[in-house]
Amino acid sequence: MTVVPNRETFENFYSGKAPWDIGKPQPAFVAAAGKVSGSVLDAGCGTGENALFFAERGHKVTGIDFLAGPIELAKKKAAQRGISATFLVMDALQLDSLPQQFDNVIDCGLFHVFSDEDRERYVAGLATVIKPGGRIFLECFSDEEPGDAGPRRISQADLKSAFADGWTVESIQPVRIEVRPDLPPDMVLTPGGPKAWFAVIRRVI
Ligand SMILES: C[S@@+](CC[C@H](N)C(=O)[O-])C[C@H]1O[C@@H](n2cnc3c(N)ncnc32)[C@H](O)[C@@H]1O
């Protein structure tokens, strides 16, 4: 059965050890960094490690998350590390309320939390915040990850269908999501990190 996580699910994760909160950027984004130029919006940024990675490389970065706790932590990290980045408490299902557009959006683990209906709203919102010709770099759980612990599994076909109109799917690569070594015992995932897709998708109109 597909369980769609809500705000409370994420509050509970962050009150303990959120599996994805590894204290550094995800390897797939580090590997793709050379392809990213211009401004960056990190949608569902959590405590900000991916956003701070790109900000440290000189990108103008905004990170958004619907929870105040992780956003406060992200701001604290930026201040401690002397990195300039903007962090906002904001629902990623209301991207059309953002007053600016970005050259890139990064999404590390957000797309796969949405219901089918919210996925459509999210992609419609992305079209309003990504400049024409801009790209989304998206990492999500893969349908090749066995079991049903953790987020919804996403197939390559799901990605292509979600971004069918007004987008070009440039690449989808298999990657692994790095997770904390001290995962809760009920969270059984593939050793070496859950299997994921890393998609690069361009907005064409
Ligand atoms: C799997 S976590 C990934 C966090 C971060 N990207 C990372 O890699 O560490 C998903 C994040 O999305 C946030 N989130 C979930 N639904 C959201 C929504 N509708 N709007 C904004 N953030 C949301 C959660 O609070 C959580 O921080």
mmCIF file of C-alpha atoms and ligand atoms in Angstrom:
data_model
loop_
_atom_site.group_PDB
_atom_site.id
_atom_site.type_symbol
_atom_site.label_atom_id
_atom_site.label_comp_id
_atom_site.label_asym_id
_atom_site.label_seq_id
_atom_site.Cartn_x
_atom_site.Cartn_y
_atom_site.Cartn_z
ATOM 1 C CA MET A 1 0.000 0.000 0.000
ATOM 2 C CA THR A 2 1.299 3.455 -0.867
ATOM 3 C CA VAL A 3 1.585 5.674 2.201
ATOM 4 C CA VAL A 4 1.964 9.355 1.409
ATOM 5 C CA PRO A 5 3.908 11.094 4.195
ATOM 6 C CA ASN A 6 2.466 14.256 5.687
ATOM 7 C CA ARG A 7 3.839 17.149 7.718
ATOM 8 C CA GLU A 8 3.651 15.123 10.949
ATOM 9 C CA THR A 9 5.641 12.267 9.371
ATOM 10 C CA PHE A 10 8.485 14.671 8.632
ATOM 11 C CA GLU A 11 8.263 16.376 12.046
ATOM 12 C CA ASN A 12 8.657 12.950 13.645
ATOM 13 C CA PHE A 13 11.655 12.127 11.467
ATOM 14 C CA TYR A 14 13.379 15.415 12.308
ATOM 15 C CA SER A 15 12.699 14.987 16.036
ATOM 16 C CA GLY A 16 14.971 11.925 15.810
ATOM 17 C CA LYS A 17 17.524 10.921 13.223
ATOM 18 C CA ALA A 18 16.079 11.524 9.767
ATOM 19 C CA PRO A 19 17.632 8.792 7.568
ATOM 20 C CA TRP A 20 18.491 11.227 4.742
ATOM 21 C CA ASP A 21 19.971 13.934 6.993
ATOM 22 C CA ILE A 22 23.602 12.907 6.547
ATOM 23 C CA GLY A 23 25.353 16.197 7.334
ATOM 24 C CA LYS A 24 26.771 16.600 3.822
ATOM 25 C CA PRO A 25 25.443 16.881 0.259
ATOM 26 C CA GLN A 26 24.148 13.797 -1.523
ATOM 27 C CA PRO A 27 26.844 12.251 -3.761
ATOM 28 C CA ALA A 28 24.633 12.402 -6.883
ATOM 29 C CA PHE A 29 24.389 16.200 -6.586
ATOM 30 C CA VAL A 30 28.109 16.541 -5.979
ATOM 31 C CA ALA A 31 28.711 14.467 -9.124
ATOM 32 C CA ALA A 32 26.307 16.641 -11.170
ATOM 33 C CA ALA A 33 27.597 19.982 -9.866
ATOM 34 C CA GLY A 34 29.547 20.760 -13.036
ATOM 35 C CA LYS A 35 26.294 20.737 -15.043
ATOM 36 C CA VAL A 36 24.661 23.384 -12.836
ATOM 37 C CA SER A 37 25.102 27.023 -13.749
ATOM 38 C CA GLY A 38 23.199 30.049 -12.466
ATOM 39 C CA SER A 39 20.692 30.363 -9.657
ATOM 40 C CA VAL A 40 19.350 27.383 -7.734
ATOM 41 C CA LEU A 41 16.113 26.684 -5.880
ATOM 42 C CA ASP A 42 16.329 23.687 -3.510
ATOM 43 C CA ALA A 43 12.754 22.406 -3.147
ATOM 44 C CA GLY A 44 12.250 20.489 0.118
ATOM 45 C CA CYS A 45 15.746 21.442 1.288
ATOM 46 C CA GLY A 46 15.501 19.978 4.801
ATOM 47 C CA THR A 47 18.475 21.142 6.881
ATOM 48 C CA GLY A 48 20.106 22.530 3.758
ATOM 49 C CA GLU A 49 23.216 20.460 2.966
ATOM 50 C CA ASN A 50 22.610 20.337 -0.804
ATOM 51 C CA ALA A 51 21.636 24.022 -0.920
ATOM 52 C CA LEU A 52 24.730 25.011 1.079
ATOM 53 C CA PHE A 53 26.928 22.901 -1.213
ATOM 54 C CA PHE A 54 25.769 24.877 -4.264
ATOM 55 C CA ALA A 55 25.900 28.210 -2.403
ATOM 56 C CA GLU A 56 29.495 27.493 -1.415
ATOM 57 C CA ARG A 57 30.275 26.926 -5.107
ATOM 58 C CA GLY A 58 29.094 30.477 -5.814
ATOM 59 C CA HIS A 59 25.495 29.902 -6.906
ATOM 60 C CA LYS A 60 22.719 32.195 -5.718
ATOM 61 C CA VAL A 61 20.647 29.697 -3.734
ATOM 62 C CA THR A 62 17.206 29.671 -2.141
ATOM 63 C CA GLY A 63 16.116 26.668 -0.086
ATOM 64 C CA ILE A 64 12.498 26.053 0.856
ATOM 65 C CA ASP A 65 10.900 23.533 3.191
ATOM 66 C CA PHE A 66 7.447 23.460 4.754
ATOM 67 C CA LEU A 67 8.871 22.792 8.223
ATOM 68 C CA ALA A 68 10.280 25.620 10.352
ATOM 69 C CA GLY A 69 12.665 23.354 12.352
ATOM 70 C CA PRO A 70 14.921 22.210 9.481
ATOM 71 C CA ILE A 71 14.858 25.714 7.961
ATOM 72 C CA GLU A 72 16.118 27.187 11.253
ATOM 73 C CA LEU A 73 18.902 24.581 11.259
ATOM 74 C CA ALA A 74 19.809 25.380 7.650
ATOM 75 C CA LYS A 75 20.063 29.095 8.509
ATOM 76 C CA LYS A 76 22.254 28.278 11.511
ATOM 77 C CA LYS A 77 24.585 26.135 9.383
ATOM 78 C CA ALA A 78 24.870 28.908 6.780
ATOM 79 C CA ALA A 79 25.794 31.433 9.481
ATOM 80 C CA GLN A 80 28.297 29.085 11.142
ATOM 81 C CA ARG A 81 29.964 28.257 7.819
ATOM 82 C CA GLY A 82 29.902 31.855 6.544
ATOM 83 C CA ILE A 83 27.859 30.856 3.480
ATOM 84 C CA SER A 84 25.299 33.182 1.921
ATOM 85 C CA ALA A 85 21.979 31.496 1.052
ATOM 86 C CA THR A 86 18.292 32.247 1.546
ATOM 87 C CA PHE A 87 16.109 29.762 3.426
ATOM 88 C CA LEU A 88 12.326 30.099 3.556
ATOM 89 C CA VAL A 89 9.511 28.186 5.228
ATOM 90 C CA MET A 90 7.268 27.480 2.270
ATOM 91 C CA ASP A 91 5.052 24.772 0.809
ATOM 92 C CA ALA A 92 6.522 23.409 -2.415
ATOM 93 C CA LEU A 93 2.964 22.933 -3.666
ATOM 94 C CA GLN A 94 2.672 26.717 -3.871
ATOM 95 C CA LEU A 95 5.708 27.491 -5.988
ATOM 96 C CA ASP A 96 3.695 29.912 -8.093
ATOM 97 C CA SER A 97 3.716 32.296 -5.108
ATOM 98 C CA LEU A 98 7.509 32.700 -5.345
ATOM 99 C CA PRO A 99 8.247 36.100 -6.861
ATOM 100 C CA GLN A 100 11.357 35.031 -8.760
ATOM 101 C CA GLN A 101 12.474 32.441 -11.323
ATOM 102 C CA PHE A 102 15.561 30.234 -11.167
ATOM 103 C CA ASP A 103 17.985 28.714 -13.669
ATOM 104 C CA ASN A 104 17.819 25.396 -11.802
ATOM 105 C CA VAL A 105 15.745 23.547 -9.264
ATOM 106 C CA ILE A 106 17.274 20.735 -7.233
ATOM 107 C CA ASP A 107 14.964 18.194 -5.670
ATOM 108 C CA CYS A 108 16.511 15.621 -3.393
ATOM 109 C CA GLY A 109 13.782 13.382 -2.040
ATOM 110 C CA LEU A 110 10.755 15.647 -2.478
ATOM 111 C CA PHE A 111 9.089 14.458 -5.709
ATOM 112 C CA HIS A 112 8.662 10.946 -4.308
ATOM 113 C CA VAL A 113 6.709 12.136 -1.241
ATOM 114 C CA PHE A 114 3.739 13.425 -3.232
ATOM 115 C CA SER A 115 0.435 11.749 -4.049
ATOM 116 C CA ASP A 116 -0.400 11.526 -7.773
ATOM 117 C CA GLU A 117 -2.557 14.638 -7.458
ATOM 118 C CA ASP A 118 0.084 16.677 -5.609
ATOM 119 C CA ARG A 119 2.726 15.518 -8.058
ATOM 120 C CA GLU A 120 0.772 17.260 -10.819
ATOM 121 C CA ARG A 121 0.490 20.452 -8.741
ATOM 122 C CA TYR A 122 4.194 20.354 -7.968
ATOM 123 C CA VAL A 123 5.240 19.948 -11.608
ATOM 124 C CA ALA A 124 2.863 22.755 -12.634
ATOM 125 C CA GLY A 125 4.490 24.949 -9.968
ATOM 126 C CA LEU A 126 7.968 24.030 -11.205
ATOM 127 C CA ALA A 127 7.034 25.374 -14.618
ATOM 128 C CA THR A 128 6.377 28.769 -13.020
ATOM 129 C CA VAL A 129 9.708 29.003 -11.134
ATOM 130 C CA ILE A 130 12.157 27.516 -13.665
ATOM 131 C CA LYS A 131 13.216 29.850 -16.465
ATOM 132 C CA PRO A 132 12.569 28.546 -19.972
ATOM 133 C CA GLY A 133 15.615 26.417 -20.819
ATOM 134 C CA GLY A 134 16.333 25.897 -17.109
ATOM 135 C CA ARG A 135 16.583 22.471 -15.555
ATOM 136 C CA ILE A 136 15.483 20.382 -12.624
ATOM 137 C CA PHE A 137 17.940 17.924 -11.098
ATOM 138 C CA LEU A 138 15.820 15.371 -9.278
ATOM 139 C CA GLU A 139 16.772 12.401 -7.099
ATOM 140 C CA CYS A 140 13.980 10.030 -6.085
ATOM 141 C CA PHE A 141 13.493 6.479 -4.809
ATOM 142 C CA SER A 142 13.574 3.979 -7.663
ATOM 143 C CA ASP A 143 11.146 1.164 -8.410
ATOM 144 C CA GLU A 144 14.264 -1.052 -8.361
ATOM 145 C CA GLU A 145 14.519 -0.591 -4.582
ATOM 146 C CA PRO A 146 12.957 -3.732 -3.094
ATOM 147 C CA GLY A 147 10.375 -3.780 -0.312
ATOM 148 C CA ASP A 148 8.129 -0.921 0.716
ATOM 149 C CA ALA A 149 10.006 0.692 3.620
ATOM 150 C CA GLY A 150 10.461 4.407 3.087
ATOM 151 C CA PRO A 151 9.037 6.526 0.289
ATOM 152 C CA ARG A 152 7.010 5.630 -2.809
ATOM 153 C CA ARG A 153 8.896 3.925 -5.570
ATOM 154 C CA ILE A 154 9.139 5.860 -8.816
ATOM 155 C CA SER A 155 9.673 4.307 -12.248
ATOM 156 C CA GLN A 156 11.389 5.924 -15.207
ATOM 157 C CA ALA A 157 7.964 5.878 -16.886
ATOM 158 C CA ASP A 158 6.498 7.817 -13.911
ATOM 159 C CA LEU A 159 9.156 10.499 -14.362
ATOM 160 C CA LYS A 160 8.611 10.709 -18.113
ATOM 161 C CA SER A 161 4.870 10.910 -17.686
ATOM 162 C CA ALA A 162 5.026 13.605 -14.963
ATOM 163 C CA PHE A 163 7.260 15.748 -17.178
ATOM 164 C CA ALA A 164 5.631 14.939 -20.523
ATOM 165 C CA ASP A 165 4.272 18.394 -21.367
ATOM 166 C CA GLY A 166 6.629 21.335 -21.715
ATOM 167 C CA TRP A 167 9.721 19.432 -20.571
ATOM 168 C CA THR A 168 12.493 17.311 -22.066
ATOM 169 C CA VAL A 169 13.832 14.483 -19.965
ATOM 170 C CA GLU A 170 17.549 14.733 -20.787
ATOM 171 C CA SER A 171 18.796 11.811 -18.695
ATOM 172 C CA ILE A 172 17.780 9.362 -15.990
ATOM 173 C CA GLN A 173 20.644 7.543 -14.267
ATOM 174 C CA PRO A 174 20.595 4.893 -11.532
ATOM 175 C CA VAL A 175 22.252 6.194 -8.346
ATOM 176 C CA ARG A 176 22.205 5.441 -4.630
ATOM 177 C CA ILE A 177 20.871 7.699 -1.907
ATOM 178 C CA GLU A 178 23.316 7.938 0.972
ATOM 179 C CA VAL A 179 21.577 7.399 4.301
ATOM 180 C CA ARG A 180 22.717 7.613 7.898
ATOM 181 C CA PRO A 181 24.625 4.533 9.050
ATOM 182 C CA ASP A 182 22.421 4.344 12.194
ATOM 183 C CA LEU A 183 19.018 3.811 10.520
ATOM 184 C CA PRO A 184 16.011 2.802 12.635
ATOM 185 C CA PRO A 185 15.722 -1.019 12.764
ATOM 186 C CA ASP A 186 12.346 -1.045 10.950
ATOM 187 C CA MET A 187 13.864 0.734 7.952
ATOM 188 C CA VAL A 188 15.260 -2.092 5.826
ATOM 189 C CA LEU A 189 16.892 -0.712 2.707
ATOM 190 C CA THR A 190 19.459 -2.002 0.222
ATOM 191 C CA PRO A 191 22.959 -2.032 1.736
ATOM 192 C CA GLY A 192 24.997 0.788 0.230
ATOM 193 C CA GLY A 193 21.933 3.029 0.125
ATOM 194 C CA PRO A 194 18.492 2.752 -1.444
ATOM 195 C CA LYS A 195 18.328 2.592 -5.216
ATOM 196 C CA ALA A 196 17.311 5.874 -6.775
ATOM 197 C CA TRP A 197 16.947 7.676 -10.082
ATOM 198 C CA PHE A 198 18.811 10.875 -10.800
ATOM 199 C CA ALA A 199 16.948 12.741 -13.519
ATOM 200 C CA VAL A 200 17.933 15.872 -15.403
ATOM 201 C CA ILE A 201 14.885 17.518 -16.978
ATOM 202 C CA ARG A 202 14.806 20.701 -19.036
ATOM 203 C CA ARG A 203 11.912 23.148 -19.244
ATOM 204 C CA VAL A 204 11.349 23.780 -22.929
ATOM 205 C CA ILE A 205 8.415 26.218 -22.845
HETATM 206 C C1 LIG B 1 13.406 13.162 2.171
HETATM 207 S S1 LIG B 1 13.497 14.761 2.854
HETATM 208 C C2 LIG B 1 14.882 15.432 1.973
HETATM 209 C C3 LIG B 1 15.433 16.684 2.582
HETATM 210 C C4 LIG B 1 16.621 17.291 1.824
HETATM 211 N N1 LIG B 1 16.317 17.548 0.448
HETATM 212 C C5 LIG B 1 17.829 16.405 1.945
HETATM 213 O O1 LIG B 1 18.260 15.833 0.932
HETATM 214 O O2 LIG B 1 18.376 16.295 3.060
HETATM 215 C C6 LIG B 1 12.098 15.585 2.111
HETATM 216 C C7 LIG B 1 11.940 17.014 2.604
HETATM 217 O O3 LIG B 1 10.839 17.604 1.954
HETATM 218 C C8 LIG B 1 10.110 18.370 2.887
HETATM 219 N N2 LIG B 1 8.740 18.469 2.359
HETATM 220 C C9 LIG B 1 7.811 17.503 2.235
HETATM 221 N N3 LIG B 1 6.676 17.984 1.677
HETATM 222 C C10 LIG B 1 6.913 19.294 1.441
HETATM 223 C C11 LIG B 1 6.145 20.333 0.867
HETATM 224 N N4 LIG B 1 4.876 20.141 0.439
HETATM 225 N N5 LIG B 1 6.700 21.558 0.756
HETATM 226 C C12 LIG B 1 7.964 21.796 1.196
HETATM 227 N N6 LIG B 1 8.736 20.851 1.757
HETATM 228 C C13 LIG B 1 8.222 19.611 1.870
HETATM 229 C C14 LIG B 1 10.242 17.636 4.195
HETATM 230 O O4 LIG B 1 10.011 18.461 5.320
HETATM 231 C C15 LIG B 1 11.694 17.141 4.095
HETATM 232 O O5 LIG B 1 12.588 18.068 4.637
#
